Each structure stands twice: as C-alpha cells, then as structure tokens.
XYZ file of C-alpha atoms in Angstrom:
264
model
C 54.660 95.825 142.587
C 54.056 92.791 140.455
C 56.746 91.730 137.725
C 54.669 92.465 134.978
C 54.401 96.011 136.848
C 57.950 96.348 136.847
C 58.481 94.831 133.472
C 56.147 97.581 131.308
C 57.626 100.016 132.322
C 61.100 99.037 131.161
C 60.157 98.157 128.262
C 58.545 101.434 127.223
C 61.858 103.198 128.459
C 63.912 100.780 126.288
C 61.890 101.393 122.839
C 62.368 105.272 124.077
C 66.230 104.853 124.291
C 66.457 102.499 121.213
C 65.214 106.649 119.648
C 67.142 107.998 121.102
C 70.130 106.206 120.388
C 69.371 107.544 116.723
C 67.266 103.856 115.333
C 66.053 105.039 112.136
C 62.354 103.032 111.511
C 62.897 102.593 108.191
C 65.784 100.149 109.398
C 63.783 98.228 111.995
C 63.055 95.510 109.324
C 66.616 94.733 108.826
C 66.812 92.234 111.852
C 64.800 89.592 109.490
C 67.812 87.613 109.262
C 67.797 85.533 105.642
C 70.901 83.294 106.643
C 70.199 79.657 107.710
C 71.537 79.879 111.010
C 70.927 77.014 113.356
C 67.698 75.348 113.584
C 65.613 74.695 116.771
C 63.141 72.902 118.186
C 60.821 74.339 120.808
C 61.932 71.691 123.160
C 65.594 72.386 122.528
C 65.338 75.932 122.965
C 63.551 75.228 126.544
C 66.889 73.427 127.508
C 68.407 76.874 127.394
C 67.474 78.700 130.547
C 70.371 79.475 132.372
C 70.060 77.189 134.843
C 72.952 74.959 136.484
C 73.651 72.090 133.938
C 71.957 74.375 131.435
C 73.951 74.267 127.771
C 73.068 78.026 127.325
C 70.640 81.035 127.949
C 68.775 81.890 124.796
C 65.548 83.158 123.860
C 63.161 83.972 120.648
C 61.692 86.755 119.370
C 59.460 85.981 116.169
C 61.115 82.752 115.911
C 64.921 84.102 116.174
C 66.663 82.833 118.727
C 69.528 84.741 120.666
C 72.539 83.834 122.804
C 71.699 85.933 125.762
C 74.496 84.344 128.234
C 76.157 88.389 128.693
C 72.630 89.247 129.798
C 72.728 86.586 132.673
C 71.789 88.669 135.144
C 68.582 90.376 133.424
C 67.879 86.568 131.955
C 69.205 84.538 134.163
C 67.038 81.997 136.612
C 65.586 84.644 139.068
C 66.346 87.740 137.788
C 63.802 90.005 136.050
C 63.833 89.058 132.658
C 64.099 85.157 133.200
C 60.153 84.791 131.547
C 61.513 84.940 128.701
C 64.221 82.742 128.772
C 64.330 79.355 127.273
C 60.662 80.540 124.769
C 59.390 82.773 122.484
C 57.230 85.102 124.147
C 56.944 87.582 121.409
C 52.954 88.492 122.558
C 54.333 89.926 126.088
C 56.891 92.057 124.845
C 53.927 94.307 123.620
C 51.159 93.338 125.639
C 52.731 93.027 129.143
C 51.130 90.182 130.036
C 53.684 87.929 132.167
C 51.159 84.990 132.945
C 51.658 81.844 131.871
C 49.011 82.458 129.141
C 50.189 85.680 127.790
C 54.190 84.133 127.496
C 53.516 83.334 124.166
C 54.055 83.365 120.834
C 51.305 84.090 119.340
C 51.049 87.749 118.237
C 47.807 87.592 115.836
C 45.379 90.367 116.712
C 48.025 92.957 117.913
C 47.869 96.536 116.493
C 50.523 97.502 114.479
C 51.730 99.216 117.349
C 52.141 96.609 119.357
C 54.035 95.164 116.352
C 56.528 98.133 116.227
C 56.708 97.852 119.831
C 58.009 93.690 119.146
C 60.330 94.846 116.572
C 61.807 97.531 118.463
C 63.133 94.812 120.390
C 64.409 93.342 117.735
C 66.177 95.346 116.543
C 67.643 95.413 120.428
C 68.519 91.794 120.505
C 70.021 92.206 117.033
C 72.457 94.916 117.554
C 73.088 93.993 121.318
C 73.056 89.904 121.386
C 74.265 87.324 119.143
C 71.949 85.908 116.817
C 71.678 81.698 116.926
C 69.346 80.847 114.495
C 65.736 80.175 114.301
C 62.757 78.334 116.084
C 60.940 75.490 114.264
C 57.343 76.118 114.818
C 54.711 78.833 114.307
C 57.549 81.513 112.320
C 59.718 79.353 110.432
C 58.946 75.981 109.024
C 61.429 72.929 109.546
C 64.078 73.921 106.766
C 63.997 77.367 108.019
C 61.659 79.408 105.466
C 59.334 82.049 107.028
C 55.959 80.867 107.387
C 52.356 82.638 106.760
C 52.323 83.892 110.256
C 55.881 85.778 109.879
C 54.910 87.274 106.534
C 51.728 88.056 108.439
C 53.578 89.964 111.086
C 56.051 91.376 108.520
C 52.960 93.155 106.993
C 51.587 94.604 110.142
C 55.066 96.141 111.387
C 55.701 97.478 107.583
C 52.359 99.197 108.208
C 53.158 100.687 111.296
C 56.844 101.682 110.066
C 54.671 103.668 107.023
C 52.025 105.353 109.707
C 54.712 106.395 111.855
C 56.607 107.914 108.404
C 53.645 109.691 107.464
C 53.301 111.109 111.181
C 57.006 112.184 111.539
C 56.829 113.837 107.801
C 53.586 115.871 109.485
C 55.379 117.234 111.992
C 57.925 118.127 110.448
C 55.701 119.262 107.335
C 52.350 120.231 108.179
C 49.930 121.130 105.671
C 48.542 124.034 105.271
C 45.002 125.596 105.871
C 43.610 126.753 102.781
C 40.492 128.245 101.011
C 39.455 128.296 97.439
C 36.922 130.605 96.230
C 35.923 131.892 92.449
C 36.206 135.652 92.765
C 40.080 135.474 95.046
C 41.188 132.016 93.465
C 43.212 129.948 96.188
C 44.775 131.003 99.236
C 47.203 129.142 101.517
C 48.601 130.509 105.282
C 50.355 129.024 108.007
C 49.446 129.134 111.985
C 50.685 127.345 115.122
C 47.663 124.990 114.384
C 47.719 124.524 110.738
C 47.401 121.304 109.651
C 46.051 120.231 113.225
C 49.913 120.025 114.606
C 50.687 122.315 117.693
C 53.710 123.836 117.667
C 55.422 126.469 118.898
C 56.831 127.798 114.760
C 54.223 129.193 112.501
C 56.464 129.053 108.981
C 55.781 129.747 105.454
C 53.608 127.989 102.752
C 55.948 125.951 100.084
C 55.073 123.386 97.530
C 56.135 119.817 98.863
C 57.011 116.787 96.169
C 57.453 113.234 96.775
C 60.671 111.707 95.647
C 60.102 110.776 91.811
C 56.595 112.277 91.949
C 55.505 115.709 89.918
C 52.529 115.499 92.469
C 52.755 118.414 95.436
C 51.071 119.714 98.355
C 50.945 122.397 100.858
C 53.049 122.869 103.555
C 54.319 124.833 106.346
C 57.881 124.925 106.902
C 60.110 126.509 109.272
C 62.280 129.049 108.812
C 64.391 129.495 111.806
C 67.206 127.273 113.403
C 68.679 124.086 112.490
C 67.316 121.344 110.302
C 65.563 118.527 111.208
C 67.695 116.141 111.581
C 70.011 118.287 113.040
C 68.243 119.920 115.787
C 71.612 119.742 117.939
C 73.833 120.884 115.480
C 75.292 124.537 116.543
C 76.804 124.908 113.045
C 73.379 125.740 110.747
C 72.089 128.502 108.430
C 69.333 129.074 110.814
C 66.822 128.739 108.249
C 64.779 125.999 109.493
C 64.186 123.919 106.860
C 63.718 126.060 103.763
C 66.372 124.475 101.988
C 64.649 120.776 101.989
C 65.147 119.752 98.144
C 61.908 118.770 98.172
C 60.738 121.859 98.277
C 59.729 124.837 95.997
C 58.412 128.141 96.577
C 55.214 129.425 95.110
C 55.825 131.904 92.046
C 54.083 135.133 92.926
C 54.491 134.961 96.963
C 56.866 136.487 99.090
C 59.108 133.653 100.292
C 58.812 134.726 103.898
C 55.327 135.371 104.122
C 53.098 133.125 106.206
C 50.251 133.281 103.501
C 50.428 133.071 99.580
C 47.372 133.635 97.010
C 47.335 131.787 93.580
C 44.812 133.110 91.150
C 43.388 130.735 88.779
C-alpha cells in the first residue's frame, strides 16, 4: 500500500474521533485565529522540516502555521506525515492526493465537504499544536489580513457547517408526513420513515419553532429514553425528547398519539 493509501484512511478516522471527542460544528470556525502572530514567508516556512540543522518542524493549514516539533515522529523526515511538513498542503488533507501536484494549497473547487473535512483538521492542529502565525501568500496578505481566497473558503465551510445543522436537526426532528384535504382538514402522523429518515422510533407529531421565530413545522419526536444530547446519560425522564423547549403540542391531539387532525 501506497502512502496516500495509508494516509486516507487516517484521516477519515481522525475527523471520526475529532466527533467523537464531543467537537461541536458550530465551533469549527473558531480556529480562524485574528491575532497577528508571526509572519511567514513560503520560503521560510520550507526551512522548517525537521531535518538535522532544521530551526523547527512546522506546517500550514489555510495559511496558519503550527509548531509541530511534539509530532516529530508523525512529521518528522521519513515518517508518515512528513508531506506536509515544511508547506501548506491544505488541498490533500481532503482530497488525498499525496503527489507532488496535489501537495498544495490551493483548495478552489472543493465541495464544502471537502472544506469541513480541512477544517476538521483545524480545529485538530488548534487544540493539539501550538499555533505560530501565518503564511504570506495565497491566505493572508503581507501584513497578515485574510485575503479573497480565505474569505472564499470561510464561505464554503460556513455552508457546510449549516447543511450538516440542518441534517443533524432532521434526524433528530423529522418532519412529518401529512395530507390536507377540504372535507377532513389537515392530518399529520409519524412512521419509521416519515420524513424520509429510517429509524428504529416512530414518535409523536409536535409543532417545532425556530429560536426567535413564530414560524413552525411538523415534526416527529421521540418519546422514549434519554435526550439527545444525552444519549449516555443513565439519569433521564425517559421521555425522549418531548420536553425540547422548542416544542409545543397540537391543541386537540392526544399528546402520545402518533397522528393528530386539525380542522380548518
């Protein structure tokens, strides 16, 4: 197995286990660091490999540059992660693509998946190794202000961080099927399908508001076990999550039912 073979992999298990270590997305954007810091030139940072009579072991990621020296033997000359050392190869940390060409920086044309997947490991580098400063060049200009092709890349990972909102709030929420006609008025019910999410719960039809909005709409919610949020938790009312203050029953309909009917 090549080293780009052995490189994808581990860094799909590392996004899972940033997760799982409880990263909230809405907090991915935080690593956007607005101090100064040092400033670098590409040809500086190269200087900073690792190797003997080296004066460090950094490397960029959207144009921030970490101290990666405790990482020596990941990032250190030889060892797996050493592509990346001394550059800012932001394209390959999403793509995979460990050839000269694809060690890049460059990261127009990603999805904003591929985006998420760049500042997931961000947010890695940020929590996990000390930040230096940033690189002069295609993300920050020479007295350190973002450029057009960070606010660029900004804009695609705030999209993705709003998709994969939306997608969580589904699962967690899904809407309802429902049918309107003029002789019954509305009707709303819940299945294991509803929605189009599979899952295992069927749950009950409740009104669902956005914070600050009067605006609702259907949803199925579960009734049984912990919160989300707290799926682990052995202390719960085991009512699911019924008491989300977003929520509000609909007058008329049995609060447990897994249907409701709203005349007009």
């Amino acid at each position: 197995m090549g080293l780009a073979g052995l490189l994808v992999p581990a860094l799909g298990l590392a996004a899972a286990w940033l997760l799982g270590l409880g990263f909230e997305p809405s907090s991915w954007l935080l690593p956007f660091f607005s101090g100064r810091g040092r400033l670098l030139s590409p040809a500086e940072l190269a200087r900073h490999t690792g190797a003997p009579g080296s004066p460090g072991l950094y490397l960029a990621l959207l144009g921030q540059v970490f101290d990666v020296r405790r990482g020596h033997r990941q990032y250190g000359p030889g060892a797996a992660y050493s592509v990346f050392a001394g550059k800012d190869a932001s394209r390959a940390f999403a793509t995979g693509d460990f050839t000269h060409a694809g060690l890049v920086d460059d990261v127009s044309g990603l999805s904003p998946s591929e985006m998420l997947t760049i500042q997931n490991w961000l947010s890695f580098y940020s929590e996990n190794y000390i930040f230096v400063g940033k690189l002069v060049g295609r993300f920050y200009d020479e007295n350190g202000a973002p450029t057009k092709a960070l606010e660029q890349a900004k804009a695609v990972i705030e999209e993705a961080l709003k998709f994969k909102e939306q997608n969580n709030e589904k699962k967690q929420f899904p809407p309802c099927n429902s049918e309107w006609s003029s002789t019954s008025g509305s009707r709303f019910w819940c299945s294991k399908q509803s929605g189009g999410v599979n899952r295992d719960w069927i749950g009950v039809p409740r009104m669902l508001y956005k914070a600050g909005s009067s605006d609702s709409h259907c949803v199925c919610v579960r009734t049984t076990g912990p919160p989300s949020g707290q799926l682990d938790s052995t202390e719960h009312s085991d009512r699911g999550d019924l008491d989300n203050p977003n929520l509000q029953e609909y007058k008329g309909c049995h609060p447990l039912a897994d249907w409701c009917v709203l005349k007009d």
